[in-house]
Each structure stands twice: as structure tokens, then as C-alpha cells.
């Protein structure tokens, strides 16, 4: 592992805390050291109180902050004197400790100090760095873990046997540090947990950390346990969407809410999933206990969700030991399937991505530990205690109640502009993950967030559409909502001048492609854990066609009829199909200046009059239509299907 210390960058840090931020980010930026909120750092600073008294303060990482992106406000300032007094107590419950840490924080608006604050305080060094480095864990999580650590570092580290984080860990570290540390001591290895280093300067603590991690890597390399060879593996031969969506339905049913599922069929995941000893090596437990809230203790191997749920129930009953605990949902968060690879699940795309990151590191650590004598996780009671530890569960609850479409997946066509783009935004704002399809490659420049999968596809191309839907299911796990928005208006033309090609082109885009989309989507919508929903963007031209728009009006009428029949046929599958008829939405791609002027002229109006030419005298925007489309997918319309709703400001010909 290379040191990323840059003296020029470091010199630009204005003060001690800024330097603390700088080196924390160096540690936090490397996923081989720290993953998703893991690890913590601190610095001790003597400050002046308001009354001119010097006071030693521990600035320690606050909970809810990530080391990779931490800033000054992410460090909680805690009075050292109070922390050191707390360390002299013989017992302190988690709740008391949290209260005391809060009480000793000198800034009331600071985040809650890390549960490892007392441990940081008792180490008599200015800077203290702590990570859950992969290489260290690969050493400790083996039957001879302690011997490997000793052989790697000799007597330069104090070894701390595994104990749950919190007050007891701080006490144990204080005791063993006092007994064993000497001038040779440069770090502390916490078995099945991670590494502490320290120094008088930020650089010294950081460089020492990198040095010790590098030595662990070298030790593993010397034992042929660092480079992981990828054995031969077979790749899926056909589409996987049906299998993945079925699995998602089962897992969501077990959880009691819809989940996002990401399928990973790359070399790392498939080769791991096809290892002959998978059932042994993948069923030991997580590499470090704080991963358990993201991955659960064990992955599901294969697809027997019911079997997994039963096993989780037994695990809970066995380890809760009569304590008044409420069982967490028993659904797996990691699935290993020899055909698909590794799948990760989460209530949100972020949670599924965290589970993915953690499991990819888990695979590497398991394989390295296996090559170094065998992977061994903690006993399941220790893991259970962390899984059901209030302080860990609080991390998950922090985000509050989930948005209405949390865990749900939508697909929007014509997503690069106008109503389609607004639909993507309206659905994402309600917590959905959305595949945004457009023929215009601009779609890939517009959307840059994990909740949105931009896909370039011509909806009239059956191969491209099937690939887009397959990609959606691999990225998110299924399909719950389909917004058929893409369409074309075509040049204004009287029937007498309307040629076959112009007619057929509009029919191909507005009708044929949507039939195909509905057909491909149906088996997936049927598997939706929350009931499939389709919203068709029709047109005012269905109830009130306009001259010069024969092909467009006829195509939207055909599409409407198609949707109504879908509502009839799919009700038994729990799928709702509804239609919106917008009118005069001018911030869309089809309303070019030319079309706008021609249409206005055909009604004898100016463009301005044409825009608000409705009963309410209001302009209808893409966002108005999108918000209604999103609501149509929500609880408000849970008992509505086959409906046609105008969104046009009121139109005499429609009313
Ligand atoms: Zn830790």
C-alpha cells in the first residue's frame, strides 16, 4: 500500500484540525482501509475556554460522517478530562456512555462522538488513526490469526482479542496497552476488527498506518495469499431478468417491503459463486462485525429465500436468549448464485451499493485468508450482539421514514427531455430507481446519480429495447413502474397529403414500439412486489383530434386503446394501467418552434394565446404532467385502472 501523503497539500492546511481532516481523507479515500463509515480518527488539541483556561479537547470523528469526505464539522470536540475520568469507571452501559460523550462535547451542534472516543482519549498521542484495513483482517480472521499478527509485527504491536466496540473495548485496550506497550510499540491490532496507529504529527500517524498495512500485505504475499487467482468460470448464456426479478419478489416478500437488487456477473463475482467450497467459505460470517447491518451474518446461497428466512428465525431465537429484542426483517442482503453471480439488496440503491462494496472486499479477504490457513469469522453470538446493538441499529434508522417509492423501480421512455425527463425527476424525488431511456445520447450527460440508469436506445429497435430492459433488471432487480412517454408528432399534414411512410413512421414509434415494450415488461411487472403500474402518456388529440395531425391523433388513440385492453387483461396480475392526456405542454421535444407556429396558426391564435388557450387560462408544464404520472403510480390511485385523465387546463372539446 502506497502512502498518499503530499507534503505540499499538507502544508496548505491552516491548523491542526485541518491537518486532521487532510489525513483522515487520505485514509477514508482508500476502500481497502475504510468502507462506508468504518474507521475513525482523532486529534488532541489544547484550547482556551471562554474564561482563559487551557482545556484539552479530543476532536474525534462524529457518527454519520465518512472518513473519505469528512470536514471540520465532522469532528466532535470532547473534553479530554471527562473522557479520561470515564475510562476509570469499572462499568458503563452503552446508553450511559453515549449520554456522557454527548455531555462532554463542547459544541452542542457537533455530531455524536464516535463510540470509540474513550479509546482514542486513552492513547497518549496527538493523532490517532483507526481503520478496518482489509490486509489486517485477512491476517486476523484465520484460525492462527494471532500467530500471523505476531509473525508479521513481532512485539511492535499490542494485540487486543476481539471484544465488542464500546466501553469494554476501551477498558481492555487501556489495560493491555498499559501492560504491554513499550518504546518499540507502534500500533495496536484489534482481532477481527482493525488497526490503530498514532503519532505526534498527522503524517507520523498516517505513515505508520500505511507501513503496518503494507507489512501485512507483504506477509500475505510471502505466504502466496495476496494475489488472488481467478479460476475458470462459466458466464450466463441467456437473459437473466426473469430469474433476478423472481428472486427480488421473494426477497421483498420476506422483508415486507420492496428492495433494490443489483446483480453482479463479473469475473470476481461469478468465479467466487462457482467455487466448489462456496458453501463452506461463504457461510462463516462477515469480515468485521460492523458489516453485519449491511450484509447480514450470512449470504443466501442459491435461491431458496424461504429456507433463508427460516434459518434467520432460528439464528434470532437462539442468540436473542430471551432478551426483549425485535427481530429485524429476515431477508438476505447478499445472494450468491452460481448462475447469476453475486446479488446485493437494499432498501435504496445506496444501501445495495454499500452491500456490494462490502461484499467485494469480503470476497477478497475470504480468499486471502483461505490461502493463509483458512477463513474464520467471529462466533455467531458475537456477530448477533453487534447486529442487535442499539448503536448499530441507530445508524440504519437515522435516515427516517423511507420515501413512498423506496425500493421501487421505474422505466421511462423518451427520458432526455420534456415530460420524460420530468417523470424521471418526479419518480426519483419519491425514492424510486429509474431507468431513463432515450434515443438521444444526451440522456447520458443529463443524469449522473446512482438512482438513475441512463440508457441510449431506439424504442423501435426490438433488440435495443430488450437489452435496455435486461440492463435495468441487472442494475435494480426488476420493474414496478413503466412510463410510456416517448412519442413523435411528425410534420403537420392534411390527410390528402399524408403519405404511407410518414403514417407508418409515427405508428411505429407511437404504437408498435409500445406494444413491444408492454409485452416484454409484462412478466416483470407481474413480479413487482408492490403491484405493477403503467402510465401511458396519451394526448388531448385522443378525445379531441386536430386537423393536420391525423397520424399523431390516430396513433395516440390506438395507444390509448392498447392501454385500456392491457388494463383489462392485466388486472388479474395486479397491474394497473392508466392514461394521461396532456395538452399544450410546450417545454417538450416535439414542440419545435415550427410546429408551435403552425398549430397556433391553424387555430387562428398567436403562440402566446395558444399556450394558455384553455378553460383555466394556465400553462401546463412537463413537470405538471410528470407529477400526475408519479401520483398515478402511488397509493392515491391504488384502486384505479384503465382511467384516462386529462391534464390540459380544461378543454371545451374534451369536457
Ligand atoms: Zn473500528
XYZ file of C-alpha atoms and ligand atoms in Angstrom:
656
model
C 0.000 0.000 0.000
C 1.453 3.341 -1.062
C 1.481 6.418 1.128
C -0.554 9.172 -0.473
C 0.903 11.851 1.783
C 1.637 15.020 -0.180
C 3.739 17.491 1.791
C 2.636 20.402 -0.404
C -1.033 19.657 0.250
C -0.320 19.141 3.931
C 1.491 22.478 4.241
C -1.582 24.253 2.958
C -3.658 23.042 5.904
C -4.166 26.057 8.124
C -4.271 24.372 11.524
C -4.115 21.127 13.469
C -7.735 20.209 12.822
C -7.362 20.942 9.097
C -4.422 18.541 9.027
C -6.596 16.012 10.847
C -9.181 16.382 8.084
C -6.499 16.025 5.415
C -5.017 12.741 6.647
C -8.443 11.333 7.596
C -9.488 11.769 3.987
C -6.328 10.029 2.788
C -7.301 7.026 4.906
C -11.003 7.254 4.117
C -10.402 7.557 0.382
C -8.951 4.048 0.190
C -11.666 1.373 0.319
C -9.012 -1.210 1.246
C -8.715 0.675 4.557
C -12.169 2.002 5.272
C -15.633 1.239 3.885
C -18.790 3.280 4.336
C -18.469 4.983 7.673
C -15.966 2.470 9.078
C -12.852 3.568 10.951
C -12.308 6.744 12.907
C -9.591 9.278 13.650
C -8.898 11.898 16.292
C -6.595 14.701 17.328
C -5.973 16.208 20.766
C -5.853 19.989 20.864
C -5.414 22.320 23.826
C -7.834 25.214 23.537
C -8.652 28.254 25.659
C -12.014 28.289 27.373
C -14.095 31.446 27.430
C -12.518 32.161 30.822
C -8.982 31.918 29.546
C -8.287 28.467 30.971
C -6.424 25.941 28.830
C -8.546 22.857 28.132
C -7.528 19.639 26.378
C -10.083 18.656 23.740
C -10.328 15.429 21.763
C -11.600 16.080 18.265
C -12.945 12.674 17.268
C -14.892 11.560 14.221
C -18.600 12.113 14.678
C -21.066 9.394 13.832
C -22.780 9.769 10.472
C -19.601 11.098 8.850
C -17.477 9.212 6.368
C -13.693 9.483 6.691
C -13.334 9.849 2.932
C -15.390 13.039 2.815
C -15.110 14.309 6.373
C -14.751 18.043 7.059
C -14.049 20.027 10.228
C -17.703 19.956 11.393
C -17.495 16.137 11.223
C -15.246 16.069 14.291
C -16.904 16.263 17.695
C -14.918 18.246 20.320
C -14.998 16.304 23.602
C -13.356 17.296 26.901
C -10.346 15.047 27.463
C -10.594 15.308 31.246
C -14.095 13.852 31.192
C -13.134 11.052 28.809
C -10.175 10.067 30.961
C -12.354 10.065 34.080
C -14.914 7.877 32.325
C -12.100 5.456 31.477
C -11.509 4.904 35.200
C -15.039 3.598 35.760
C -15.333 -0.140 36.016
C -18.600 -0.266 34.100
C -20.587 1.985 31.821
C -23.581 0.950 29.739
C -23.817 1.900 26.057
C -26.620 4.299 26.776
C -24.756 5.942 29.666
C -21.624 6.180 27.565
C -23.492 7.841 24.690
C -25.031 10.313 27.146
C -21.687 11.066 28.801
C -19.931 11.557 25.454
C -22.683 13.940 24.444
C -22.457 15.768 27.768
C -18.712 16.284 27.442
C -18.968 17.635 23.896
C -18.182 21.340 23.985
C -20.198 22.237 20.897
C -23.893 21.336 21.187
C -24.352 21.275 17.421
C -21.468 18.821 16.865
C -22.322 15.281 15.736
C -22.407 12.476 18.330
C -18.800 11.440 19.073
C -17.662 8.010 17.841
C -18.330 5.154 20.275
C -14.571 4.644 20.215
C -13.940 8.158 21.664
C -12.760 6.887 25.058
C -10.319 4.538 23.346
C -8.893 7.461 21.365
C -8.600 9.511 24.554
C -6.568 6.945 26.486
C -3.903 6.619 23.776
C -1.396 9.316 24.825
C -0.656 10.666 21.356
C -1.777 13.769 19.482
C -3.007 11.995 16.355
C -4.715 8.583 16.424
C -5.764 6.730 13.258
C -8.044 3.693 13.164
C -9.143 1.674 10.133
C -10.569 -1.741 9.330
C -7.826 -2.486 6.776
C -8.537 -5.480 4.531
C -4.998 -6.837 4.818
C -5.128 -6.776 8.626
C -8.467 -8.547 8.714
C -7.223 -11.172 6.278
C -4.485 -11.872 8.850
C -6.661 -11.919 11.958
C -9.664 -13.821 10.566
C -7.871 -17.158 10.447
C -7.527 -19.991 12.957
C -3.952 -18.847 13.719
C -4.750 -15.148 13.456
C -2.769 -14.045 16.483
C 0.291 -16.029 15.407
C 0.148 -14.404 11.954
C -0.020 -10.960 13.542
C 2.955 -11.762 15.783
C 4.985 -13.131 12.898
C 4.225 -10.004 10.894
C 4.988 -7.369 13.531
C 6.910 -9.069 16.307
C 6.410 -7.130 19.536
C 5.787 -3.795 17.793
C 2.027 -4.048 18.199
C -0.266 -4.675 21.134
C -2.793 -7.376 20.227
C -6.328 -6.938 21.510
C -8.562 -10.034 21.465
C -11.978 -9.466 19.914
C -14.470 -7.625 22.052
C -17.459 -5.586 21.005
C -16.757 -1.880 20.383
C -17.748 0.469 23.177
C -16.711 0.990 26.774
C -15.494 -2.554 27.437
C -13.201 -2.406 24.399
C -11.750 0.915 25.557
C -11.118 -0.565 29.020
C -9.466 -3.677 27.590
C -7.266 -1.604 25.268
C -6.249 0.660 28.148
C -5.325 -2.350 30.283
C -3.376 -4.245 27.620
C -1.690 -1.085 26.362
C -0.543 -0.242 29.905
C 0.739 -3.786 30.442
C 2.402 -4.431 27.106
C 3.326 -1.210 25.338
C 6.927 -0.101 25.350
C 9.230 2.122 23.319
C 9.017 -0.433 20.492
C 5.204 -0.199 20.225
C 3.894 1.472 17.059
C 0.343 0.198 16.811
C -2.475 -1.869 18.176
C -4.165 -4.725 16.313
C -7.768 -5.443 17.258
C -8.538 -9.026 16.297
C -11.380 -9.391 13.736
C -11.716 -5.610 13.755
C -8.817 -3.429 12.626
C -5.724 -1.371 13.340
C -4.766 1.646 15.446
C -1.654 3.751 14.899
C -0.646 7.093 16.338
C 1.906 9.854 16.216
C 2.899 13.311 17.351
C 2.065 14.557 13.859
C -0.663 13.713 11.368
C 1.996 12.468 8.999
C 3.651 10.171 11.531
C 0.330 8.506 12.469
C -0.666 8.121 8.822
C 2.691 6.864 7.543
C 2.868 4.369 10.404
C -0.594 3.125 9.453
C 0.361 2.633 5.812
C 3.618 0.964 6.882
C 1.843 -1.604 9.082
C -0.779 -2.347 6.432
C 1.998 -2.779 3.869
C 3.746 -5.259 6.154
C 0.511 -7.257 6.424
C 0.252 -7.289 2.638
C 3.871 -8.424 2.338
C 3.322 -11.183 4.879
C 0.305 -12.440 2.934
C 2.254 -12.186 -0.316
C 5.102 -14.228 1.173
C 2.525 -16.892 2.045
C 1.118 -16.780 -1.511
C -2.057 -15.305 -0.059
C -2.101 -11.825 -1.556
C -2.566 -12.211 -5.327
C -5.889 -13.946 -5.865
C -6.056 -16.132 -8.941
C -9.364 -16.255 -10.744
C -10.298 -19.859 -11.527
C -12.200 -20.817 -14.667
C -15.867 -19.932 -14.532
C -18.853 -20.059 -16.849
C -20.817 -16.965 -17.808
C -24.606 -16.732 -18.214
C -25.718 -17.686 -21.691
C -29.129 -16.036 -21.880
C -31.098 -13.230 -20.288
C -31.349 -13.312 -16.508
C -34.125 -10.796 -15.901
C -36.826 -13.315 -15.112
C -34.648 -15.101 -12.551
C -33.485 -11.852 -10.947
C -36.976 -10.349 -10.753
C -38.356 -13.583 -9.256
C -35.643 -13.536 -6.622
C -36.424 -9.877 -5.880
C -40.087 -10.649 -5.433
C -39.289 -13.421 -2.957
C -36.723 -11.344 -1.055
C -39.040 -8.319 -0.912
C -41.860 -10.519 0.375
C -39.524 -11.798 3.108
C -38.505 -8.252 4.028
C -42.042 -6.879 3.996
C -41.060 -4.024 1.666
C -39.689 -3.730 -1.873
C -35.921 -3.926 -2.243
C -33.485 -2.844 -4.914
C -31.347 -5.781 -6.042
C -28.152 -5.363 -8.012
C -26.829 -8.341 -9.949
C -23.068 -8.603 -10.464
C -21.966 -11.095 -13.095
C -18.326 -10.027 -13.463
C -15.291 -12.300 -13.129
C -14.801 -11.658 -9.390
C -18.416 -12.457 -8.531
C -19.040 -15.365 -10.911
C -15.768 -17.116 -10.151
C -16.477 -16.799 -6.418
C -20.055 -18.006 -6.857
C -18.813 -21.107 -8.681
C -16.109 -22.111 -6.205
C -16.633 -25.735 -5.161
C -16.158 -24.909 -1.457
C -18.507 -21.899 -1.569
C -20.940 -23.361 0.949
C -18.107 -23.509 3.493
C -16.147 -20.306 2.883
C -19.149 -18.019 2.319
C -21.020 -19.246 5.375
C -18.604 -18.180 8.104
C -19.759 -14.630 8.674
C -18.731 -11.062 7.851
C -15.096 -9.985 7.959
C -15.711 -7.396 10.657
C -18.839 -7.241 12.800
C -19.945 -3.744 11.807
C -20.617 -5.044 8.285
C -23.417 -7.202 9.612
C -26.002 -4.423 9.496
C -25.301 -4.099 5.759
C -24.854 -7.725 4.709
C -26.479 -9.793 7.478
C -24.437 -12.586 9.008
C -24.705 -14.903 6.025
C -25.434 -14.571 2.326
C -28.181 -16.613 0.715
C -26.524 -19.256 -1.425
C -28.809 -20.215 -4.280
C -32.422 -19.034 -4.407
C -34.226 -20.694 -1.513
C -35.422 -17.494 0.181
C -37.918 -19.356 2.381
C -35.119 -21.582 3.695
C -33.006 -18.495 4.446
C -35.872 -16.846 6.320
C -36.409 -19.950 8.433
C -32.700 -20.130 9.225
C -32.611 -16.440 10.192
C -35.544 -17.009 12.532
C -33.630 -19.834 14.226
C -30.496 -17.679 14.493
C -32.542 -14.928 16.131
C -34.269 -17.286 18.540
C -31.001 -18.944 19.509
C -28.977 -15.779 20.112
C -31.543 -13.341 21.473
C -31.693 -15.610 24.543
C -34.990 -14.317 25.789
C -33.935 -10.653 25.602
C -36.782 -8.316 24.563
C -35.390 -7.705 21.065
C -37.460 -7.166 17.957
C -36.363 -9.303 15.033
C -35.055 -7.360 12.054
C -36.576 -8.365 8.721
C -35.202 -11.797 7.824
C -34.478 -11.067 4.141
C -30.935 -11.643 2.828
C -28.862 -8.648 1.674
C -26.315 -10.696 -0.275
C -27.195 -13.583 -2.572
C -24.614 -15.819 -4.190
C -25.926 -17.730 -7.164
C -23.661 -19.847 -9.361
C -25.596 -18.848 -12.491
C -26.008 -15.109 -11.855
C -23.010 -14.292 -9.657
C -23.405 -12.068 -6.585
C -26.539 -10.025 -5.929
C -26.803 -7.307 -3.304
C -30.023 -5.949 -1.855
C -31.006 -2.721 -0.128
C -33.995 -0.567 0.647
C -32.353 2.088 -1.506
C -29.852 1.947 -4.306
C -27.324 3.421 -1.855
C -27.836 0.530 0.560
C -27.479 -2.011 -2.262
C -24.255 -0.306 -3.378
C -22.869 -0.322 0.172
C -23.638 -4.052 0.444
C -21.897 -4.544 -2.903
C -18.746 -2.652 -1.892
C -18.571 -4.518 1.381
C -19.110 -7.903 -0.217
C -16.487 -7.369 -2.924
C -13.949 -6.678 -0.169
C -15.327 -9.630 1.768
C -14.646 -11.941 -1.190
C -11.023 -10.808 -1.404
C -10.498 -11.130 2.345
C -12.080 -14.598 2.456
C -9.920 -15.831 -0.432
C -6.732 -14.376 1.057
C -7.481 -15.802 4.480
C -8.297 -19.151 2.848
C -4.886 -19.136 1.162
C -3.341 -18.266 4.525
C -4.700 -21.174 6.527
C -8.475 -20.774 6.318
C -11.030 -18.020 6.759
C -12.625 -17.813 10.170
C -15.182 -15.206 11.257
C -16.299 -14.477 14.797
C -18.686 -16.844 16.590
C -22.264 -16.016 15.647
C -23.155 -14.812 19.152
C -20.562 -12.014 18.859
C -21.934 -11.108 15.440
C -25.502 -11.192 16.693
C -24.631 -8.868 19.572
C -23.344 -6.265 17.126
C -26.266 -6.796 14.726
C -28.727 -6.104 17.543
C -26.630 -3.437 19.266
C -28.702 -0.275 19.651
C -25.826 1.886 18.460
C -25.530 -0.054 15.183
C -29.256 -0.183 14.568
C -29.398 3.565 15.142
C -27.154 4.008 12.070
C -29.826 2.416 9.906
C -32.716 4.345 11.414
C -31.044 7.728 11.082
C -32.454 8.332 7.629
C -36.037 8.462 8.962
C -39.063 7.012 7.235
C -38.384 5.982 3.645
C -39.871 7.873 0.690
C -43.017 6.429 -0.957
C -41.230 4.708 -3.832
C -38.218 3.473 -1.813
C -37.015 0.171 -3.214
C -39.146 0.549 -6.345
C -38.009 0.577 -9.950
C -39.357 2.566 -12.876
C -38.564 2.764 -16.556
C -39.271 5.928 -18.517
C -39.027 6.238 -22.291
C -38.175 9.490 -24.009
C -36.356 10.464 -20.825
C -33.866 13.016 -22.133
C -36.248 15.950 -22.298
C -39.707 17.317 -21.605
C -42.301 15.136 -19.894
C -39.983 12.097 -19.831
C -37.166 13.936 -18.080
C -39.655 15.456 -15.649
C -41.072 11.958 -14.960
C -37.590 10.660 -14.119
C -37.136 13.542 -11.692
C -40.593 13.122 -10.125
C -40.041 9.390 -9.567
C -36.532 9.794 -8.177
C -37.826 12.514 -5.838
C -40.211 9.878 -4.461
C -37.360 7.428 -3.851
C -37.554 5.251 -6.977
C -34.623 3.957 -9.013
C -35.276 4.840 -12.647
C -34.038 3.556 -15.990
C -34.087 6.566 -18.304
C -34.284 5.502 -21.946
C -33.862 7.843 -24.879
C -32.727 7.636 -28.476
C -30.750 10.807 -27.827
C -27.350 10.021 -26.323
C -27.648 13.294 -24.388
C -29.517 11.221 -21.810
C -26.130 10.007 -20.553
C -24.914 13.537 -19.969
C -28.079 14.651 -18.180
C -28.274 12.116 -15.384
C -25.369 11.401 -13.052
C -26.569 9.634 -9.948
C -26.850 6.005 -8.908
C -30.668 6.177 -8.736
C -30.817 6.802 -12.480
C -29.643 4.406 -15.182
C -29.426 6.356 -18.440
C -29.771 4.084 -21.479
C -29.473 5.043 -25.131
C -31.943 3.008 -27.164
C -34.234 3.433 -30.145
C -37.570 2.160 -28.863
C -38.456 0.907 -32.352
C -35.451 -1.449 -32.240
C -36.590 -4.685 -30.527
C -33.039 -5.817 -29.774
C -32.095 -2.484 -28.187
C -35.249 -2.421 -26.091
C -34.762 -5.917 -24.804
C -31.158 -5.101 -23.911
C -32.295 -1.943 -22.099
C -34.824 -3.849 -20.019
C -32.276 -6.561 -19.241
C -29.810 -3.852 -18.125
C -32.478 -2.264 -15.934
C -33.186 -5.525 -14.143
C -29.473 -6.299 -13.670
C -28.938 -2.810 -12.205
C -32.008 -2.602 -9.974
C -33.650 -6.028 -9.755
C -36.954 -5.746 -11.577
C -39.590 -3.380 -12.869
C -42.509 -1.894 -10.957
C -43.493 1.148 -12.978
C -43.423 1.715 -16.699
C -43.946 5.211 -18.122
C -44.590 5.070 -21.848
C -43.770 8.600 -22.828
C -41.605 8.531 -25.967
C -43.520 9.628 -28.999
C -43.344 11.695 -32.158
C -45.664 14.300 -33.583
C -44.451 14.421 -37.179
C -44.848 17.272 -39.603
C -48.306 18.783 -39.785
C -50.031 17.328 -42.867
C -53.553 17.120 -44.215
C -54.778 13.582 -44.941
C -54.846 14.314 -48.646
C -51.097 14.823 -48.480
C -50.244 12.185 -45.866
C -48.019 9.525 -47.394
C -47.622 5.937 -46.191
C -44.104 6.402 -44.901
C -44.965 9.362 -42.652
C -48.007 7.482 -41.319
C -46.105 4.273 -40.677
C -43.197 6.007 -39.037
C -45.482 7.613 -36.481
C -47.330 4.337 -35.933
C -44.023 2.515 -35.424
C -42.863 4.940 -32.736
C -46.159 5.717 -31.004
C -47.911 2.338 -31.202
C -45.793 -0.619 -32.339
C -42.846 0.093 -30.046
C -45.155 0.486 -27.049
C -46.871 -2.811 -27.761
C -43.440 -4.433 -27.745
C -42.431 -2.671 -24.536
C -45.627 -3.731 -22.817
C -45.136 -7.307 -23.971
C -41.530 -7.507 -22.706
C -42.371 -5.683 -19.480
C -45.431 -7.737 -18.566
C -43.703 -10.716 -16.908
C -41.574 -8.288 -14.897
C -44.481 -6.056 -13.854
C -46.281 -9.211 -12.787
C -43.383 -9.935 -10.411
C -43.474 -6.459 -8.866
C -43.605 -6.753 -5.067
C -45.841 -3.683 -4.899
C -48.003 -4.352 -7.961
C -47.017 -3.299 -11.470
C -48.095 0.102 -12.779
C -48.137 1.504 -16.277
C -48.732 5.121 -17.151
C -49.274 5.901 -20.792
C -48.733 9.444 -21.948
C -51.603 9.853 -24.422
C -52.765 13.167 -25.824
C -55.691 15.563 -25.877
C -55.810 14.559 -29.528
C -57.391 11.264 -28.482
C -60.697 12.788 -27.333
C -60.264 15.940 -29.449
C -58.156 15.451 -32.565
C -56.793 18.349 -34.558
C -56.686 18.895 -38.301
C -53.299 18.230 -39.850
C -52.424 15.691 -37.120
C -54.123 12.562 -38.430
C -51.234 10.177 -37.898
C -50.429 11.524 -34.431
C -54.078 11.562 -33.318
C -54.750 8.073 -34.685
C -51.564 6.670 -33.157
C -52.324 8.080 -29.704
C -55.905 6.757 -29.976
C -54.537 3.318 -30.848
C -52.082 3.526 -27.960
C -54.907 4.502 -25.609
C -56.969 1.555 -26.761
C -53.948 -0.719 -26.335
C -53.533 0.543 -22.764
C -57.229 0.033 -21.979
C -57.031 -3.568 -23.148
C -53.866 -4.011 -21.078
C -55.817 -2.726 -18.061
C -58.476 -5.371 -18.748
C -56.039 -8.202 -19.304
C -53.541 -7.420 -16.531
C -55.832 -6.586 -13.630
C -55.639 -10.209 -12.515
C -51.853 -9.790 -12.296
C -52.237 -6.799 -10.011
C -51.030 -4.422 -12.711
C -52.719 -1.034 -13.088
C -52.663 0.772 -16.427
C -53.731 4.386 -16.672
C -53.568 7.046 -19.313
C -52.835 10.752 -19.168
C -53.981 13.088 -21.896
C -51.836 16.203 -21.693
C -52.363 19.131 -23.972
C -50.318 22.145 -24.897
C -47.216 21.148 -22.938
C -44.732 23.295 -24.749
C -41.500 22.503 -22.936
C -41.254 19.123 -24.730
C -39.094 17.940 -27.599
C -41.956 17.558 -30.073
C -42.920 21.232 -29.833
C -40.390 22.750 -32.157
C -40.876 26.411 -32.967
C -42.191 25.368 -36.392
C -44.822 23.002 -35.009
C -45.846 25.588 -32.432
C -46.389 28.291 -35.012
C -48.238 26.014 -37.414
C -50.558 24.727 -34.704
C -51.246 28.208 -33.348
C -51.978 29.465 -36.849
C -54.377 26.603 -37.540
C -56.492 27.833 -34.611
C -56.081 31.458 -35.621
C -54.171 32.286 -32.423
C -50.837 33.824 -31.538
C -48.291 31.472 -29.964
C -48.844 33.154 -26.569
C -52.640 32.784 -26.761
C -52.211 29.215 -27.916
C -50.095 28.356 -24.864
C -52.822 29.293 -22.365
C -55.756 28.521 -24.599
C -57.701 26.517 -22.025
C -60.568 26.991 -19.616
C -58.363 27.725 -16.614
C -56.072 30.004 -18.692
C -52.989 28.271 -17.310
C -49.879 26.979 -18.964
C -49.381 23.234 -18.483
C -45.735 22.227 -17.955
C -43.845 18.955 -18.262
C -43.468 18.962 -14.510
C -47.261 19.173 -14.024
C -47.709 16.085 -16.183
C -44.834 14.227 -14.530
C -46.126 14.872 -11.012
C -49.506 13.473 -12.004
C -47.865 10.466 -13.696
C -45.914 9.747 -10.499
C -49.035 10.124 -8.345
C -50.877 7.728 -10.665
C -48.270 5.145 -9.617
C -48.845 5.898 -5.942
C -51.307 4.991 -3.226
C -53.809 7.690 -4.179
C -54.703 5.781 -7.343
C -54.211 2.276 -5.920
C -57.747 1.327 -6.922
C -57.811 2.969 -10.331
C -57.047 1.243 -13.610
C -57.997 1.878 -17.219
C -58.608 5.560 -16.449
C -57.983 8.419 -18.836
C -57.179 11.697 -17.120
C -56.841 14.962 -18.979
C -54.123 17.380 -17.891
C -54.770 20.309 -20.152
C -56.049 23.234 -18.101
C -59.593 22.262 -19.149
C -60.624 21.902 -22.755
C -64.173 22.526 -24.001
C -63.891 19.868 -26.679
C -62.730 17.309 -24.130
C -65.236 18.213 -21.413
Zn -13.476 0.153 14.370
